[in-house]
Amino acid sequence: MPFLYLRAIALIMIMFGCGFLGVFYSEKFHKRVLHLVDFQNALNTFKFNVDFLESPLYEALKNIATESSVVKKIFENISDKLRNFSNVRIDEIFKEIIHKFEEELFIKDEDVSILVEFSDKLGQGNKEHEINNINLALMKLKLSEEMAREEEKINQKLYRGIGFLVGIFIVILLV
Amino acid sequence: MLGIDLIFKVAAIGIIVAVLNQLLVRSGREDQAMMTTLAGLVVVLLMVIEQISYLFETVKNMFGL
């Protein structure tokens, strides 16, 4: 009799474990949207710093405050690196820092390329050029966010469903 | 008793594969839906292959072949 209970508990654990895996996997689509929104907020703050406060690049990057700690950490790291090493290219720093936080970030390669492209043109022109560059990056991020939202709508339900169904499938095979 | 269990198992797998198939088709992954259906079919075939072999054996014995 205890063996039966143990077996039932193990089967329930397998089922919910698979379901949880599905939910966990589906969360990455939601997190991608959140991170894209955070990057847009960060760039808006950056735009304000450049346009109205006219702060230097490292200070403008340092002042970026967003809800997500990862995005904030990225910009803080970039700012620190810029202040400490004046002879390095900013796009290289962007690439390096984004690569460093790769595991915490849920954005795709195409989103990273938008940010790297933005950083490539950063600090190379006057204020107007900088604002245009930020606006362009914001526009691209907005488009990316819309696509990410559509992807989230489709994939979130799918992965949750697949997780639980695969769990039930395994349970049926084991019974 | 075993036969009935097997039938229920196959039915349950059929239902799950059908739901998975619908989920995948609705999210535009027809290829994966096809693969899932095939995987379900293979699993069910593996489950019933012993019974099929038993059936052939019985038929052979019945006709003395």
mmCIF file with all atom_site columns, C-alpha atoms in Angstrom, chain A residues 38-138:
data_model
loop_
_atom_site.group_PDB
_atom_site.id
_atom_site.type_symbol
_atom_site.label_atom_id
_atom_site.label_alt_id
_atom_site.label_comp_id
_atom_site.label_asym_id
_atom_site.label_entity_id
_atom_site.label_seq_id
_atom_site.pdbx_PDB_ins_code
_atom_site.Cartn_x
_atom_site.Cartn_y
_atom_site.Cartn_z
_atom_site.occupancy
_atom_site.B_iso_or_equiv
_atom_site.pdbx_formal_charge
_atom_site.auth_seq_id
_atom_site.auth_comp_id
_atom_site.auth_asym_id
_atom_site.auth_atom_id
_atom_site.pdbx_PDB_model_num
ATOM 1   C CA . ASP A 1 38  ? 12.951 48.503 -20.047 1.00 0.00 ? 38  ASP A CA 1
ATOM 2   C CA . PHE A 1 39  ? 15.488 49.268 -22.758 1.00 0.00 ? 39  PHE A CA 1
ATOM 3   C CA . GLN A 1 40  ? 13.041 51.735 -24.315 1.00 0.00 ? 40  GLN A CA 1
ATOM 4   C CA . ASN A 1 41  ? 12.507 53.436 -20.947 1.00 0.00 ? 41  ASN A CA 1
ATOM 5   C CA . ALA A 1 42  ? 16.256 53.555 -20.451 1.00 0.00 ? 42  ALA A CA 1
ATOM 6   C CA . LEU A 1 43  ? 16.788 55.121 -23.866 1.00 0.00 ? 43  LEU A CA 1
ATOM 7   C CA . ASN A 1 44  ? 14.054 57.685 -23.178 1.00 0.00 ? 44  ASN A CA 1
ATOM 8   C CA . THR A 1 45  ? 15.815 58.672 -19.955 1.00 0.00 ? 45  THR A CA 1
ATOM 9   C CA . PHE A 1 46  ? 19.098 58.756 -21.885 1.00 0.00 ? 46  PHE A CA 1
ATOM 10  C CA . LYS A 1 47  ? 17.471 61.037 -24.482 1.00 0.00 ? 47  LYS A CA 1
ATOM 11  C CA . PHE A 1 48  ? 16.307 63.380 -21.736 1.00 0.00 ? 48  PHE A CA 1
ATOM 12  C CA . ASN A 1 49  ? 19.816 63.438 -20.252 1.00 0.00 ? 49  ASN A CA 1
ATOM 13  C CA . VAL A 1 50  ? 21.391 64.231 -23.596 1.00 0.00 ? 50  VAL A CA 1
ATOM 14  C CA . ASP A 1 51  ? 18.741 66.682 -24.811 1.00 0.00 ? 51  ASP A CA 1
ATOM 15  C CA . PHE A 1 52  ? 17.923 68.755 -21.729 1.00 0.00 ? 52  PHE A CA 1
ATOM 16  C CA . LEU A 1 53  ? 20.633 68.087 -19.150 1.00 0.00 ? 53  LEU A CA 1
ATOM 17  C CA . GLU A 1 54  ? 23.406 67.904 -21.773 1.00 0.00 ? 54  GLU A CA 1
ATOM 18  C CA . SER A 1 55  ? 25.359 65.556 -19.510 1.00 0.00 ? 55  SER A CA 1
ATOM 19  C CA . PRO A 1 56  ? 28.500 63.737 -20.703 1.00 0.00 ? 56  PRO A CA 1
ATOM 20  C CA . LEU A 1 57  ? 28.014 60.261 -22.121 1.00 0.00 ? 57  LEU A CA 1
ATOM 21  C CA . TYR A 1 58  ? 29.129 58.264 -19.080 1.00 0.00 ? 58  TYR A CA 1
ATOM 22  C CA . GLU A 1 59  ? 27.015 60.446 -16.751 1.00 0.00 ? 59  GLU A CA 1
ATOM 23  C CA . ALA A 1 60  ? 23.970 60.221 -19.011 1.00 0.00 ? 60  ALA A CA 1
ATOM 24  C CA . LEU A 1 61  ? 24.348 56.428 -19.054 1.00 0.00 ? 61  LEU A CA 1
ATOM 25  C CA . LYS A 1 62  ? 24.836 56.312 -15.288 1.00 0.00 ? 62  LYS A CA 1
ATOM 26  C CA . ASN A 1 63  ? 21.616 58.276 -14.656 1.00 0.00 ? 63  ASN A CA 1
ATOM 27  C CA . ILE A 1 64  ? 19.482 55.735 -16.466 1.00 0.00 ? 64  ILE A CA 1
ATOM 28  C CA . ALA A 1 65  ? 17.105 54.214 -13.960 1.00 0.00 ? 65  ALA A CA 1
ATOM 29  C CA . THR A 1 66  ? 14.645 51.557 -14.964 1.00 0.00 ? 66  THR A CA 1
ATOM 30  C CA . GLU A 1 67  ? 12.463 49.108 -13.118 1.00 0.00 ? 67  GLU A CA 1
ATOM 31  C CA . SER A 1 68  ? 14.450 46.113 -14.265 1.00 0.00 ? 68  SER A CA 1
ATOM 32  C CA . SER A 1 69  ? 17.678 45.734 -12.380 1.00 0.00 ? 69  SER A CA 1
ATOM 33  C CA . VAL A 1 70  ? 19.397 43.934 -15.286 1.00 0.00 ? 70  VAL A CA 1
ATOM 34  C CA . VAL A 1 71  ? 18.987 46.819 -17.721 1.00 0.00 ? 71  VAL A CA 1
ATOM 35  C CA . LYS A 1 72  ? 20.048 49.278 -15.047 1.00 0.00 ? 72  LYS A CA 1
ATOM 36  C CA . LYS A 1 73  ? 23.092 47.141 -14.251 1.00 0.00 ? 73  LYS A CA 1
ATOM 37  C CA . ILE A 1 74  ? 24.044 46.998 -17.943 1.00 0.00 ? 74  ILE A CA 1
ATOM 38  C CA . PHE A 1 75  ? 24.013 50.764 -18.343 1.00 0.00 ? 75  PHE A CA 1
ATOM 39  C CA . GLU A 1 76  ? 25.842 51.262 -15.051 1.00 0.00 ? 76  GLU A CA 1
ATOM 40  C CA . ASN A 1 77  ? 28.555 48.849 -16.161 1.00 0.00 ? 77  ASN A CA 1
ATOM 41  C CA . ILE A 1 78  ? 28.887 50.566 -19.528 1.00 0.00 ? 78  ILE A CA 1
ATOM 42  C CA . SER A 1 79  ? 29.155 53.938 -17.805 1.00 0.00 ? 79  SER A CA 1
ATOM 43  C CA . ASP A 1 80  ? 31.819 52.697 -15.379 1.00 0.00 ? 80  ASP A CA 1
ATOM 44  C CA . LYS A 1 81  ? 33.833 51.161 -18.191 1.00 0.00 ? 81  LYS A CA 1
ATOM 45  C CA . LEU A 1 82  ? 33.592 54.360 -20.236 1.00 0.00 ? 82  LEU A CA 1
ATOM 46  C CA . ARG A 1 83  ? 34.845 56.449 -17.325 1.00 0.00 ? 83  ARG A CA 1
ATOM 47  C CA . ASN A 1 84  ? 37.699 54.121 -16.468 1.00 0.00 ? 84  ASN A CA 1
ATOM 48  C CA . PHE A 1 85  ? 38.961 53.313 -19.958 1.00 0.00 ? 85  PHE A CA 1
ATOM 49  C CA . SER A 1 86  ? 38.791 56.313 -22.219 1.00 0.00 ? 86  SER A CA 1
ATOM 50  C CA . ASN A 1 87  ? 40.486 54.709 -25.225 1.00 0.00 ? 87  ASN A CA 1
ATOM 51  C CA . VAL A 1 88  ? 38.003 51.923 -25.908 1.00 0.00 ? 88  VAL A CA 1
ATOM 52  C CA . ARG A 1 89  ? 35.227 51.900 -28.507 1.00 0.00 ? 89  ARG A CA 1
ATOM 53  C CA . ILE A 1 90  ? 31.748 52.246 -27.002 1.00 0.00 ? 90  ILE A CA 1
ATOM 54  C CA . ASP A 1 91  ? 30.226 49.610 -29.299 1.00 0.00 ? 91  ASP A CA 1
ATOM 55  C CA . GLU A 1 92  ? 32.858 47.131 -28.076 1.00 0.00 ? 92  GLU A CA 1
ATOM 56  C CA . ILE A 1 93  ? 31.900 47.966 -24.478 1.00 0.00 ? 93  ILE A CA 1
ATOM 57  C CA . PHE A 1 94  ? 28.197 47.501 -25.291 1.00 0.00 ? 94  PHE A CA 1
ATOM 58  C CA . LYS A 1 95  ? 28.886 44.121 -26.854 1.00 0.00 ? 95  LYS A CA 1
ATOM 59  C CA . GLU A 1 96  ? 31.068 43.037 -23.950 1.00 0.00 ? 96  GLU A CA 1
ATOM 60  C CA . ILE A 1 97  ? 28.621 44.105 -21.231 1.00 0.00 ? 97  ILE A CA 1
ATOM 61  C CA . ILE A 1 98  ? 25.581 42.623 -22.981 1.00 0.00 ? 98  ILE A CA 1
ATOM 62  C CA . HIS A 1 99  ? 27.551 39.396 -23.413 1.00 0.00 ? 99  HIS A CA 1
ATOM 63  C CA . LYS A 1 100 ? 28.371 39.512 -19.686 1.00 0.00 ? 100 LYS A CA 1
ATOM 64  C CA . PHE A 1 101 ? 24.679 39.735 -18.724 1.00 0.00 ? 101 PHE A CA 1
ATOM 65  C CA . GLU A 1 102 ? 23.556 37.303 -21.427 1.00 0.00 ? 102 GLU A CA 1
ATOM 66  C CA . GLU A 1 103 ? 22.157 34.774 -18.943 1.00 0.00 ? 103 GLU A CA 1
ATOM 67  C CA . GLU A 1 104 ? 19.981 37.319 -17.152 1.00 0.00 ? 104 GLU A CA 1
ATOM 68  C CA . LEU A 1 105 ? 18.773 38.966 -20.354 1.00 0.00 ? 105 LEU A CA 1
ATOM 69  C CA . PHE A 1 106 ? 15.980 37.375 -22.365 1.00 0.00 ? 106 PHE A CA 1
ATOM 70  C CA . ILE A 1 107 ? 16.364 39.438 -25.522 1.00 0.00 ? 107 ILE A CA 1
ATOM 71  C CA . LYS A 1 108 ? 17.169 37.854 -28.884 1.00 0.00 ? 108 LYS A CA 1
ATOM 72  C CA . ASP A 1 109 ? 20.209 38.417 -31.096 1.00 0.00 ? 109 ASP A CA 1
ATOM 73  C CA . GLU A 1 110 ? 18.235 40.795 -33.317 1.00 0.00 ? 110 GLU A CA 1
ATOM 74  C CA . ASP A 1 111 ? 17.468 43.009 -30.291 1.00 0.00 ? 111 ASP A CA 1
ATOM 75  C CA . VAL A 1 112 ? 21.125 42.926 -29.275 1.00 0.00 ? 112 VAL A CA 1
ATOM 76  C CA . SER A 1 113 ? 22.100 43.998 -32.784 1.00 0.00 ? 113 SER A CA 1
ATOM 77  C CA . ILE A 1 114 ? 19.746 47.027 -32.482 1.00 0.00 ? 114 ILE A CA 1
ATOM 78  C CA . LEU A 1 115 ? 21.551 48.072 -29.292 1.00 0.00 ? 115 LEU A CA 1
ATOM 79  C CA . VAL A 1 116 ? 25.004 47.446 -30.768 1.00 0.00 ? 116 VAL A CA 1
ATOM 80  C CA . GLU A 1 117 ? 24.075 49.419 -33.892 1.00 0.00 ? 117 GLU A CA 1
ATOM 81  C CA . PHE A 1 118 ? 22.854 52.240 -31.645 1.00 0.00 ? 118 PHE A CA 1
ATOM 82  C CA . SER A 1 119 ? 26.085 52.176 -29.649 1.00 0.00 ? 119 SER A CA 1
ATOM 83  C CA . ASP A 1 120 ? 28.157 52.148 -32.842 1.00 0.00 ? 120 ASP A CA 1
ATOM 84  C CA . LYS A 1 121 ? 26.945 55.656 -33.722 1.00 0.00 ? 121 LYS A CA 1
ATOM 85  C CA . LEU A 1 122 ? 26.984 56.918 -30.144 1.00 0.00 ? 122 LEU A CA 1
ATOM 86  C CA . GLY A 1 123 ? 29.241 59.854 -29.316 1.00 0.00 ? 123 GLY A CA 1
ATOM 87  C CA . GLN A 1 124 ? 30.197 60.521 -32.936 1.00 0.00 ? 124 GLN A CA 1
ATOM 88  C CA . GLY A 1 125 ? 28.101 63.567 -33.760 1.00 0.00 ? 125 GLY A CA 1
ATOM 89  C CA . ASN A 1 126 ? 26.509 66.638 -32.239 1.00 0.00 ? 126 ASN A CA 1
ATOM 90  C CA . LYS A 1 127 ? 23.437 66.671 -29.981 1.00 0.00 ? 127 LYS A CA 1
ATOM 91  C CA . GLU A 1 128 ? 21.023 66.500 -32.888 1.00 0.00 ? 128 GLU A CA 1
ATOM 92  C CA . HIS A 1 129 ? 22.754 63.428 -34.296 1.00 0.00 ? 129 HIS A CA 1
ATOM 93  C CA . GLU A 1 130 ? 22.636 61.755 -30.913 1.00 0.00 ? 130 GLU A CA 1
ATOM 94  C CA . ILE A 1 131 ? 18.894 62.449 -30.576 1.00 0.00 ? 131 ILE A CA 1
ATOM 95  C CA . ASN A 1 132 ? 18.262 61.082 -34.077 1.00 0.00 ? 132 ASN A CA 1
ATOM 96  C CA . ASN A 1 133 ? 20.290 57.976 -33.241 1.00 0.00 ? 133 ASN A CA 1
ATOM 97  C CA . ILE A 1 134 ? 18.318 57.448 -30.020 1.00 0.00 ? 134 ILE A CA 1
ATOM 98  C CA . ASN A 1 135 ? 14.997 57.973 -31.831 1.00 0.00 ? 135 ASN A CA 1
ATOM 99  C CA . LEU A 1 136 ? 15.990 55.433 -34.482 1.00 0.00 ? 136 LEU A CA 1
ATOM 100 C CA . ALA A 1 137 ? 16.945 52.876 -31.836 1.00 0.00 ? 137 ALA A CA 1
ATOM 101 C CA . LEU A 1 138 ? 13.683 53.560 -29.972 1.00 0.00 ? 138 LEU A CA 1
#
